[in-house]
Tab-separated table of C-alpha atoms in Angstrom:
chain	number	residue	atom	x	y	z
A	270	UNK	CA	-25.683	-49.951	6.758
A	271	UNK	CA	-24.336	-47.641	4.091
A	272	UNK	CA	-21.782	-44.895	4.418
A	273	UNK	CA	-24.316	-42.174	4.352
A	274	UNK	CA	-26.361	-43.794	7.162
A	275	UNK	CA	-23.294	-44.055	9.149
A	276	UNK	CA	-22.466	-40.476	8.640
A	277	UNK	CA	-25.893	-39.385	9.534
A	278	UNK	CA	-25.606	-41.438	12.815
A	279	UNK	CA	-22.217	-39.792	13.438
A	280	UNK	CA	-23.884	-36.355	12.907
A	281	UNK	CA	-26.446	-37.252	15.554
A	282	UNK	CA	-23.863	-38.556	17.866
A	283	UNK	CA	-21.649	-35.396	17.487
A	284	UNK	CA	-24.741	-33.121	18.004
A	285	UNK	CA	-25.538	-35.100	21.106
A	286	UNK	CA	-22.030	-34.631	22.271
A	287	UNK	CA	-22.210	-30.959	21.614
A	288	UNK	CA	-25.433	-30.871	23.641
A	289	UNK	CA	-24.002	-32.955	26.431
A	290	UNK	CA	-21.154	-30.484	26.712
A	291	UNK	CA	-23.621	-27.780	27.575
A	292	UNK	CA	-22.843	-25.672	30.488
A	293	UNK	CA	-26.087	-25.369	32.707
A	294	UNK	CA	-25.939	-22.429	35.000
A	295	UNK	CA	-28.693	-23.081	37.660
A	296	UNK	CA	-27.455	-20.321	39.917
A	297	UNK	CA	-28.761	-17.772	37.556
A	298	UNK	CA	-32.313	-16.985	38.132
A	299	UNK	CA	-34.706	-17.204	35.111
A	300	UNK	CA	-33.975	-20.701	33.860
A	301	UNK	CA	-31.134	-19.534	31.521
A	302	UNK	CA	-29.454	-22.228	29.644
A	303	UNK	CA	-26.228	-21.618	27.691
A	304	UNK	CA	-25.147	-24.317	25.147
A	305	UNK	CA	-21.599	-24.091	23.993
A	306	UNK	CA	-20.077	-25.994	21.040
A	307	UNK	CA	-17.101	-25.885	18.788
A	308	UNK	CA	-17.521	-27.016	15.170
A	309	UNK	CA	-14.247	-28.120	13.866
A	310	UNK	CA	-12.608	-26.995	10.703
A	311	UNK	CA	-12.945	-29.835	8.297
A	312	UNK	CA	-12.394	-30.623	4.613
A	313	UNK	CA	-13.884	-33.336	2.458
A	314	UNK	CA	-11.976	-34.422	-0.494
A	315	UNK	CA	-13.826	-36.483	-3.073
A	316	UNK	CA	-12.718	-39.139	-5.505
A	317	UNK	CA	-11.319	-38.196	-8.955
A	318	UNK	CA	-13.475	-38.800	-11.902
A	319	UNK	CA	-13.066	-38.358	-15.560
A	320	UNK	CA	-15.515	-35.748	-16.746
A	321	UNK	CA	-14.542	-36.002	-20.456
A	322	UNK	CA	-11.838	-37.376	-22.660
A	323	UNK	CA	-10.992	-40.637	-24.163
A	324	UNK	CA	-8.878	-42.697	-21.835
A	325	UNK	CA	-9.459	-45.725	-19.727
A	326	UNK	CA	-10.040	-44.248	-16.305
A	327	UNK	CA	-9.788	-45.843	-12.829
A	328	UNK	CA	-11.583	-43.498	-10.465
A	329	UNK	CA	-10.699	-43.232	-6.952
A	330	UNK	CA	-8.751	-41.146	-4.401
A	331	UNK	CA	-5.957	-41.622	-6.778
A	332	UNK	CA	-7.343	-41.329	-10.297
A	333	UNK	CA	-5.487	-43.234	-13.012
A	334	UNK	CA	-5.930	-42.438	-16.703
A	335	UNK	CA	-4.513	-44.925	-19.070
A	336	UNK	CA	-3.841	-44.338	-22.810
A	337	UNK	CA	-3.860	-47.095	-25.288
A	338	UNK	CA	-0.804	-47.472	-27.597
A	339	UNK	CA	-2.714	-46.354	-30.606
A	340	UNK	CA	-3.688	-43.174	-28.776
A	341	UNK	CA	-0.038	-42.484	-28.309
A	342	UNK	CA	1.683	-43.340	-31.638
A	343	UNK	CA	0.711	-44.447	-35.194
A	344	UNK	CA	1.865	-47.672	-36.775
A	345	UNK	CA	4.982	-45.973	-37.787
A	346	UNK	CA	5.840	-44.996	-34.173
A	347	UNK	CA	5.209	-41.273	-34.790
A	348	UNK	CA	3.317	-39.467	-31.987
A	349	UNK	CA	-0.486	-39.013	-32.649
A	350	UNK	CA	-1.251	-37.852	-29.097
A	351	UNK	CA	-2.314	-34.273	-29.071
A	352	UNK	CA	-5.098	-31.794	-27.931
A	353	UNK	CA	-7.811	-34.159	-29.225
A	354	UNK	CA	-6.810	-36.516	-26.339
A	355	UNK	CA	-7.370	-33.847	-23.641
A	356	UNK	CA	-8.674	-35.158	-20.322
A	357	UNK	CA	-10.907	-33.303	-18.033
A	358	UNK	CA	-10.700	-34.611	-14.392
A	359	UNK	CA	-12.690	-33.362	-11.438
A	360	UNK	CA	-13.052	-34.185	-7.812
A	361	UNK	CA	-15.292	-32.833	-5.025
A	362	UNK	CA	-13.785	-30.501	-2.421
A	363	UNK	CA	-15.798	-29.038	0.397
A	364	UNK	CA	-14.289	-27.098	3.209
A	365	UNK	CA	-15.735	-24.936	5.977
A	366	UNK	CA	-12.718	-22.875	6.419
A	367	UNK	CA	-10.450	-20.656	4.364
A	368	UNK	CA	-8.183	-22.806	2.215
A	369	UNK	CA	-5.227	-22.626	-0.072
A	370	UNK	CA	-4.526	-25.119	-2.770
A	371	UNK	CA	-1.425	-26.009	-4.778
A	372	UNK	CA	-0.443	-28.554	-7.319
A	373	UNK	CA	2.795	-30.172	-8.243
A	374	UNK	CA	3.942	-32.357	-11.105
A	375	UNK	CA	6.374	-35.095	-10.730
A	376	UNK	CA	7.986	-34.914	-14.274
A	377	UNK	CA	6.589	-31.845	-15.837
A	378	UNK	CA	5.968	-34.119	-18.866
A	379	UNK	CA	4.245	-37.295	-19.792
A	380	UNK	CA	7.574	-39.086	-19.890
A	381	UNK	CA	9.038	-42.562	-20.618
A	382	UNK	CA	9.414	-44.354	-17.323
A	383	UNK	CA	12.611	-46.171	-18.268
A	384	UNK	CA	14.450	-42.786	-18.442
A	385	UNK	CA	16.045	-43.671	-21.769
A	386	UNK	CA	17.544	-40.681	-23.590
A	387	UNK	CA	16.178	-40.336	-27.120
A	388	UNK	CA	18.502	-40.133	-30.067
A	389	UNK	CA	18.000	-37.337	-32.637
A	390	UNK	CA	14.603	-37.516	-34.352
A	391	UNK	CA	13.084	-39.388	-31.412
A	392	UNK	CA	11.407	-38.163	-28.302
A	393	UNK	CA	10.743	-39.635	-24.829
A	394	UNK	CA	8.164	-37.297	-23.582
A	395	UNK	CA	5.015	-35.243	-24.315
A	396	UNK	CA	4.739	-31.833	-22.862
A	397	UNK	CA	1.079	-30.800	-21.839
A	398	UNK	CA	-1.027	-27.998	-20.937
A	399	UNK	CA	-2.691	-28.014	-17.448
A	400	UNK	CA	-5.589	-25.959	-16.399
A	401	UNK	CA	-6.549	-26.249	-12.767
A	402	UNK	CA	-9.213	-24.440	-10.653
A	403	UNK	CA	-12.051	-24.563	-8.168
A	404	UNK	CA	-15.743	-24.429	-9.282
A	405	UNK	CA	-19.108	-24.060	-7.560
A	406	UNK	CA	-21.664	-26.876	-7.893
A	407	UNK	CA	-23.228	-24.899	-10.755
A	408	UNK	CA	-19.995	-24.957	-12.693
A	409	UNK	CA	-19.143	-21.242	-11.950
A	410	UNK	CA	-15.527	-20.760	-11.635
A	411	UNK	CA	-14.348	-19.592	-8.022
A	412	UNK	CA	-11.329	-17.442	-7.996
A	413	UNK	CA	-8.686	-17.808	-10.879
A	414	UNK	CA	-7.977	-20.901	-12.860
A	415	UNK	CA	-4.294	-21.470	-13.293
A	416	UNK	CA	-3.141	-22.659	-16.984
A	417	UNK	CA	0.357	-23.343	-18.111
A	418	UNK	CA	2.240	-25.594	-20.400
A	419	UNK	CA	4.801	-28.020	-18.884
A	420	UNK	CA	8.432	-27.418	-19.586
A	421	UNK	CA	9.717	-30.948	-18.875
A	422	UNK	CA	10.703	-29.923	-15.293
A	423	UNK	CA	8.607	-30.549	-12.080
A	424	UNK	CA	6.326	-27.530	-11.426
A	425	UNK	CA	4.724	-26.308	-8.237
A	426	UNK	CA	1.949	-23.557	-8.058
A	427	UNK	CA	0.072	-22.335	-4.952
A	428	UNK	CA	-3.025	-20.160	-4.492
A	429	UNK	CA	-5.055	-18.844	-1.637
A	430	UNK	CA	-8.695	-18.417	-1.132
A	431	UNK	CA	-10.707	-16.656	1.509
A	432	UNK	CA	-13.326	-18.495	3.388
A	433	UNK	CA	-16.164	-16.969	1.491
A	434	UNK	CA	-14.717	-18.305	-1.696
A	435	UNK	CA	-13.675	-21.650	-0.088
A	436	UNK	CA	-17.251	-22.191	1.037
A	437	UNK	CA	-18.451	-21.874	-2.498
A	438	UNK	CA	-16.282	-24.581	-3.956
A	439	UNK	CA	-17.920	-27.845	-4.877
A	440	UNK	CA	-15.160	-29.384	-6.846
A	441	UNK	CA	-11.635	-28.936	-8.345
A	442	UNK	CA	-11.365	-29.306	-12.074
A	443	UNK	CA	-8.159	-30.206	-13.979
A	444	UNK	CA	-7.720	-30.250	-17.724
A	445	UNK	CA	-4.764	-32.075	-19.093
A	446	UNK	CA	-3.997	-31.277	-22.853
A	447	UNK	CA	-1.240	-33.115	-24.425
A	448	UNK	CA	0.969	-30.925	-26.879
A	449	UNK	CA	1.127	-32.505	-30.339
A	450	UNK	CA	4.534	-33.305	-31.696
A	451	UNK	CA	5.432	-34.825	-35.065
A	452	UNK	CA	8.295	-36.997	-33.593
A	453	UNK	CA	8.997	-40.720	-33.537
A	454	UNK	CA	8.503	-41.927	-29.863
A	455	UNK	CA	10.826	-44.270	-28.002
A	456	UNK	CA	9.020	-47.581	-27.159
A	457	UNK	CA	7.979	-48.130	-23.578
A	458	UNK	CA	5.562	-46.947	-20.827
A	459	UNK	CA	4.919	-43.208	-20.240
A	460	UNK	CA	3.779	-41.754	-17.027
A	461	UNK	CA	3.094	-38.607	-15.070
A	462	UNK	CA	1.684	-37.758	-11.623
A	463	UNK	CA	-0.078	-34.651	-10.628
A	464	UNK	CA	-0.776	-33.915	-6.934
A	465	UNK	CA	-3.312	-31.434	-5.824
A	466	UNK	CA	-2.746	-30.346	-2.139
A	467	UNK	CA	-5.333	-28.456	-0.036
A	468	UNK	CA	-4.189	-26.539	3.187
A	469	UNK	CA	-6.004	-24.489	5.660
A	470	UNK	CA	-5.268	-20.801	5.138
A	471	UNK	CA	-2.822	-19.779	7.903
B	27	UNK	CA	-32.821	-16.655	27.783
B	28	UNK	CA	-33.762	-15.988	24.069
B	29	UNK	CA	-30.138	-15.071	23.313
B	30	UNK	CA	-28.903	-18.243	24.892
B	31	UNK	CA	-31.366	-20.362	23.021
B	32	UNK	CA	-30.281	-18.536	19.729
B	33	UNK	CA	-26.751	-19.436	20.484
B	34	UNK	CA	-27.656	-23.042	21.230
B	35	UNK	CA	-29.668	-23.458	18.025
B	36	UNK	CA	-26.894	-21.639	15.985
B	37	UNK	CA	-24.271	-24.100	17.484
B	38	UNK	CA	-26.320	-27.155	16.728
B	39	UNK	CA	-27.128	-26.023	13.207
B	40	UNK	CA	-23.606	-25.379	12.597
B	41	UNK	CA	-22.483	-28.735	13.730
B	42	UNK	CA	-25.057	-30.375	11.590
B	43	UNK	CA	-24.170	-28.233	8.642
B	44	UNK	CA	-20.484	-29.193	9.008
B	45	UNK	CA	-21.338	-32.899	9.208
B	46	UNK	CA	-23.530	-32.305	6.306
B	47	UNK	CA	-20.421	-31.658	4.270
B	48	UNK	CA	-19.535	-35.188	4.749
B	49	UNK	CA	-23.077	-36.371	3.730
B	50	UNK	CA	-22.721	-34.428	0.401
B	51	UNK	CA	-19.583	-36.148	-0.521
B	52	UNK	CA	-20.388	-39.823	0.066
B	53	UNK	CA	-17.243	-41.055	-1.802
B	54	UNK	CA	-14.626	-39.019	-0.207
B	55	UNK	CA	-11.624	-38.701	2.211
B	56	UNK	CA	-12.493	-36.607	5.239
B	57	UNK	CA	-9.745	-35.046	7.290
B	58	UNK	CA	-10.377	-33.518	10.698
B	59	UNK	CA	-9.153	-31.538	12.480
B	60	UNK	CA	-7.291	-29.356	10.170
B	61	UNK	CA	-5.546	-27.366	12.902
B	62	UNK	CA	-3.975	-29.056	15.915
B	63	UNK	CA	-2.536	-27.297	18.921
B	64	UNK	CA	-0.158	-29.155	21.336
B	65	UNK	CA	1.876	-28.501	24.347
B	66	UNK	CA	5.424	-29.695	24.891
B	67	UNK	CA	4.690	-31.420	28.050
B	68	UNK	CA	1.738	-32.699	30.121
B	69	UNK	CA	-1.644	-33.925	28.910
B	70	UNK	CA	-1.774	-32.147	25.641
B	71	UNK	CA	1.423	-33.570	24.193
B	72	UNK	CA	-0.515	-35.496	21.643
B	73	UNK	CA	-3.580	-35.313	19.560
B	74	UNK	CA	-5.151	-37.306	16.856
B	75	UNK	CA	-6.171	-36.636	13.181
B	76	UNK	CA	-8.823	-38.883	11.824
B	77	UNK	CA	-9.109	-39.640	8.122
B	78	UNK	CA	-12.346	-41.182	6.991
B	79	UNK	CA	-12.579	-43.178	3.858
B	80	UNK	CA	-16.036	-43.285	2.449
B	81	UNK	CA	-15.030	-44.446	-0.912
B	82	UNK	CA	-15.707	-47.884	-2.183
B	83	UNK	CA	-11.904	-48.625	-2.669
B	84	UNK	CA	-9.128	-48.870	0.003
B	85	UNK	CA	-7.373	-45.662	0.520
B	86	UNK	CA	-3.551	-45.749	1.058
B	87	UNK	CA	-2.287	-42.727	2.946
B	88	UNK	CA	0.937	-41.507	4.300
B	89	UNK	CA	1.616	-38.720	6.904
B	90	UNK	CA	4.690	-36.644	6.913
B	91	UNK	CA	5.676	-33.376	8.680
B	92	UNK	CA	7.659	-30.364	7.467
B	93	UNK	CA	8.694	-27.485	9.710
B	94	UNK	CA	6.969	-24.206	9.151
B	95	UNK	CA	8.946	-20.986	8.882
B	96	UNK	CA	7.126	-17.663	9.669
B	97	UNK	CA	7.857	-14.751	7.647
B	98	UNK	CA	6.200	-11.339	7.080
B	99	UNK	CA	3.931	-12.966	4.291
B	100	UNK	CA	2.886	-15.826	6.438
B	101	UNK	CA	4.197	-19.272	6.766
B	102	UNK	CA	5.877	-21.678	4.427
B	103	UNK	CA	6.994	-25.256	4.834
B	104	UNK	CA	10.768	-25.805	4.836
B	105	UNK	CA	12.709	-28.854	5.824
B	106	UNK	CA	11.116	-32.287	7.008
B	107	UNK	CA	10.551	-32.694	10.723
B	108	UNK	CA	13.957	-33.674	12.309
B	109	UNK	CA	12.035	-36.053	14.633
B	110	UNK	CA	10.210	-33.747	17.168
B	111	UNK	CA	6.939	-35.065	16.050
B	112	UNK	CA	5.979	-38.703	16.418
B	113	UNK	CA	3.324	-39.781	13.789
B	114	UNK	CA	1.673	-43.092	14.341
B	115	UNK	CA	1.075	-44.952	12.252
B	116	UNK	CA	2.962	-43.185	9.548
B	117	UNK	CA	1.145	-45.042	6.766
B	118	UNK	CA	-2.138	-46.877	6.567
B	119	UNK	CA	-4.397	-48.526	4.064
B	120	UNK	CA	-7.841	-47.396	5.171
B	121	UNK	CA	-10.520	-49.878	4.182
B	122	UNK	CA	-13.694	-48.578	2.480
B	123	UNK	CA	-16.114	-47.031	4.941
B	124	UNK	CA	-13.550	-46.973	7.753
B	125	UNK	CA	-11.814	-44.179	9.789
B	126	UNK	CA	-8.203	-44.231	10.671
B	127	UNK	CA	-6.881	-42.315	13.631
B	128	UNK	CA	-3.312	-40.976	13.443
B	129	UNK	CA	-1.698	-39.917	16.645
B	130	UNK	CA	0.697	-36.929	16.493
B	131	UNK	CA	2.786	-36.680	19.552
B	132	UNK	CA	5.459	-34.119	20.504
B	133	UNK	CA	8.665	-35.888	21.436
B	134	UNK	CA	11.018	-33.001	21.231
B	135	UNK	CA	12.207	-30.760	23.973
B	136	UNK	CA	9.755	-30.608	26.897
B	137	UNK	CA	11.155	-27.190	27.825
B	138	UNK	CA	10.476	-25.543	24.576
B	139	UNK	CA	11.460	-21.975	24.687
B	140	UNK	CA	9.807	-20.933	21.391
B	141	UNK	CA	6.793	-22.576	19.730
B	142	UNK	CA	7.138	-24.662	16.711
B	143	UNK	CA	4.706	-25.147	13.878
B	144	UNK	CA	4.485	-27.893	11.182
B	145	UNK	CA	2.473	-28.868	8.159
B	146	UNK	CA	1.564	-32.574	8.535
B	147	UNK	CA	0.723	-33.727	4.979
B	148	UNK	CA	-1.947	-36.448	4.540
B	149	UNK	CA	-0.774	-37.791	1.303
B	150	UNK	CA	-2.581	-40.330	-0.856
B	151	UNK	CA	0.044	-42.705	-2.013
B	152	UNK	CA	0.516	-43.248	-5.845
B	153	UNK	CA	-0.672	-46.590	-6.982
B	154	UNK	CA	1.591	-48.999	-8.879
B	155	UNK	CA	0.710	-48.854	-12.550
B	156	UNK	CA	-0.064	-52.035	-14.289
B	157	UNK	CA	2.752	-53.343	-16.376
B	158	UNK	CA	2.779	-52.318	-20.082
B	159	UNK	CA	0.595	-49.275	-19.632
B	160	UNK	CA	1.103	-45.555	-19.980
B	161	UNK	CA	-0.967	-43.579	-17.563
B	162	UNK	CA	-1.371	-40.137	-15.716
B	163	UNK	CA	-2.116	-40.370	-11.986
B	164	UNK	CA	-3.970	-37.565	-10.248
B	165	UNK	CA	-3.554	-37.431	-6.478
B	166	UNK	CA	-5.202	-35.370	-3.697
B	167	UNK	CA	-3.171	-34.378	-0.554
B	168	UNK	CA	-4.311	-32.471	2.492
B	169	UNK	CA	-2.236	-30.455	4.923
B	170	UNK	CA	-2.896	-30.130	8.557
B	171	UNK	CA	-1.385	-27.280	10.706
B	172	UNK	CA	0.199	-28.735	14.008
B	173	UNK	CA	1.704	-26.088	16.412
B	174	UNK	CA	3.435	-26.859	19.699
B	175	UNK	CA	3.304	-23.971	22.247
B	176	UNK	CA	6.329	-22.723	24.211
B	177	UNK	CA	6.507	-24.285	27.755
B	178	UNK	CA	6.042	-20.975	29.339
B	179	UNK	CA	4.440	-17.768	27.805
B	180	UNK	CA	1.715	-17.293	25.304
B	181	UNK	CA	1.310	-15.096	22.255
B	182	UNK	CA	1.300	-11.330	22.663
B	183	UNK	CA	-0.270	-9.917	19.595
B	184	UNK	CA	-0.536	-6.243	18.575
B	185	UNK	CA	-1.008	-4.088	15.604
B	186	UNK	CA	2.483	-2.665	14.720
B	187	UNK	CA	1.342	-0.535	11.772
B	188	UNK	CA	-1.341	-0.144	9.116
B	189	UNK	CA	-1.685	0.922	5.558
B	190	UNK	CA	-3.734	0.658	2.366
B	191	UNK	CA	-2.920	-1.468	-0.720
B	192	UNK	CA	-4.808	-2.507	-3.701
B	193	UNK	CA	-6.200	-6.047	-3.736
B	194	UNK	CA	-3.964	-8.133	-6.020
B	195	UNK	CA	-6.966	-9.373	-7.917
B	196	UNK	CA	-9.753	-6.724	-7.716
B	197	UNK	CA	-7.385	-3.744	-7.394
B	198	UNK	CA	-9.850	-2.229	-4.923
B	199	UNK	CA	-8.156	-0.605	-1.860
B	200	UNK	CA	-7.949	-2.650	1.249
B	201	UNK	CA	-6.549	-2.315	4.771
B	202	UNK	CA	-3.150	-3.887	5.456
B	203	UNK	CA	-2.140	-4.495	8.941
B	204	UNK	CA	1.168	-5.563	10.379
B	205	UNK	CA	0.475	-7.884	13.335
B	206	UNK	CA	3.311	-8.313	15.706
B	207	UNK	CA	3.730	-11.191	18.203
B	208	UNK	CA	6.232	-10.538	20.810
B	209	UNK	CA	5.425	-13.584	22.752
B	210	UNK	CA	7.206	-16.955	22.712
B	211	UNK	CA	4.233	-18.850	21.346
B	212	UNK	CA	2.492	-18.662	18.098
B	213	UNK	CA	-0.893	-16.955	18.239
B	214	UNK	CA	-4.154	-16.686	16.104
B	215	UNK	CA	-5.523	-13.411	14.959
B	216	UNK	CA	-8.769	-15.368	14.705
B	217	UNK	CA	-8.796	-15.858	18.395
B	218	UNK	CA	-9.438	-12.155	19.106
B	219	UNK	CA	-11.493	-9.122	17.849
B	220	UNK	CA	-10.309	-6.714	15.230
B	221	UNK	CA	-11.556	-3.221	14.880
B	222	UNK	CA	-10.788	-1.211	11.678
B	223	UNK	CA	-11.612	2.283	10.660
B	224	UNK	CA	-10.668	4.605	7.898
B	225	UNK	CA	-10.094	8.304	8.194
B	226	UNK	CA	-10.102	10.317	4.951
B	227	UNK	CA	-7.921	13.293	4.248
B	228	UNK	CA	-10.344	15.593	5.833
B	229	UNK	CA	-10.266	13.770	9.098
B	230	UNK	CA	-13.734	12.240	8.669
B	231	UNK	CA	-14.333	8.636	9.393
B	232	UNK	CA	-15.445	6.902	6.178
B	233	UNK	CA	-15.235	3.310	7.141
B	234	UNK	CA	-15.822	1.381	10.412
B	235	UNK	CA	-15.741	-2.343	10.654
B	236	UNK	CA	-15.566	-4.702	13.685
B	237	UNK	CA	-14.507	-8.248	13.021
B	238	UNK	CA	-15.268	-10.960	15.491
B	239	UNK	CA	-13.211	-14.016	15.726
B	240	UNK	CA	-15.548	-15.878	13.471
B	241	UNK	CA	-15.503	-12.993	10.960
B	242	UNK	CA	-11.684	-13.019	11.005
B	243	UNK	CA	-11.502	-16.768	10.209
B	244	UNK	CA	-14.060	-16.365	7.449
B	245	UNK	CA	-12.480	-13.310	5.963
B	246	UNK	CA	-8.710	-13.852	6.540
B	247	UNK	CA	-8.121	-17.220	7.669
B	248	UNK	CA	-6.678	-18.552	11.051
B	249	UNK	CA	-4.254	-15.658	10.991
B	250	UNK	CA	-1.422	-17.521	12.561
B	251	UNK	CA	1.456	-15.266	13.641
B	252	UNK	CA	4.694	-17.112	14.753
B	253	UNK	CA	6.616	-16.379	17.804
B	254	UNK	CA	8.616	-13.121	17.658
B	255	UNK	CA	7.349	-12.402	14.234
B	256	UNK	CA	5.451	-9.584	12.478
B	257	UNK	CA	3.111	-10.710	9.769
B	258	UNK	CA	1.613	-8.525	7.165
B	259	UNK	CA	-2.082	-9.219	6.556
B	260	UNK	CA	-4.231	-7.867	3.840
B	261	UNK	CA	-7.853	-7.645	5.112
B	262	UNK	CA	-9.924	-8.464	2.020
B	263	UNK	CA	-12.661	-5.949	2.621
B	264	UNK	CA	-12.970	-3.095	0.122
B	265	UNK	CA	-12.371	0.438	1.448
B	266	UNK	CA	-14.329	3.442	0.286
B	267	UNK	CA	-11.161	5.392	-0.401
B	268	UNK	CA	-7.517	4.485	-1.142
B	269	UNK	CA	-6.380	7.821	0.206
B	270	UNK	CA	-7.208	7.586	3.906
B	271	UNK	CA	-5.448	6.433	7.052
B	272	UNK	CA	-6.231	3.083	8.755
B	273	UNK	CA	-6.782	2.827	12.448
B	274	UNK	CA	-6.655	-0.768	13.774
B	275	UNK	CA	-7.065	-2.250	17.237
B	276	UNK	CA	-6.888	-5.851	18.200
B	277	UNK	CA	-8.340	-7.212	21.333
B	278	UNK	CA	-6.939	-10.724	22.165
B	279	UNK	CA	-9.761	-11.480	24.500
B	280	UNK	CA	-9.194	-14.226	26.957
B	281	UNK	CA	-6.855	-16.804	25.278
């Protein structure tokens, strides 16, 4: 049985449960029946996918985009990573209640994991531009999209949406654009984590 | 009878529509409920949050709680829960197609004088990157509101004052209400009925709107007001004039 079939069965089961919680009022003449139910506030967060961009991508609840070494530096060790290597991620988001969303970055840079400090003329990180926002299924932007360039420090931004806007959202889109730099890069592995958090609007 | 049947049909259609959300996103993490109400003692000291993994890969998640502080602007997470909420299990690896239930239990003071609220974050855990690779990780988290009522006394919500302010985005004039909660427990504006009207400079009524609990949740959100707190709420409905006076009444109904 696939997942959709299971969900459909669950839908029927919950509907039946709603029906079974009906309050029948036989004391009222005229065969009046009142059915009560409470639909819970719920959010469905989909898997991250790479919409465009050249990186090896592992989709899933945690999306991982991996750059090859020749996408990062040339044979002389100088950075070649730049706006041409921009990555566009998206993930479905469906809620039936007003939501707020925020994102946070771990490093604020695509940074060398070893933490080594670069000598003059070398660099241990790439800064990047980040554009994040909610969209409808037709690709129409819902509310504002936030764009900024990282500073090398962790960053946190938060936004609120009313229910009307929340219900129009089909997916969140995030564009990661590395900033080009003509610097020799320290050898090693580079990483960054970006977390998108969805909350019910209080 | 027609009215009752309409209600019945509407309820069942709503339930199916909501469940339809899950159908539309087959590969996803579904979190429900997103709002949990607990009592400090008795049978409602605990509740469950279910996280469903309909993806094709295992889903590692961790649940952590932060204390919410209520201010005039709303609520903001502050410090980690000092241990008043027991979350079990705190972490789980949810297999594809499975649902994991997490129990949230109040283990703090059973004689709670003032209600407390928390954000419980359902966090997807970062994966360990393969050795020798440079990568960007994108994670999705969800926050669930968990509130624990005071042992005695519920919310007492009233409108303290009103005003008109431009919407931060559209710049159109909108009503602002200051909702006061003098009770020891948190309350929801969306559990009552809100009537708004605008009187222009000539004393003429130019706007009249009645918001049901459902309307409030759709328009404003849950409208949580902390205990002994006054919260300023912008009602995102454009007014015909920015020069009038706002009259607002709130009927808490039968909580």
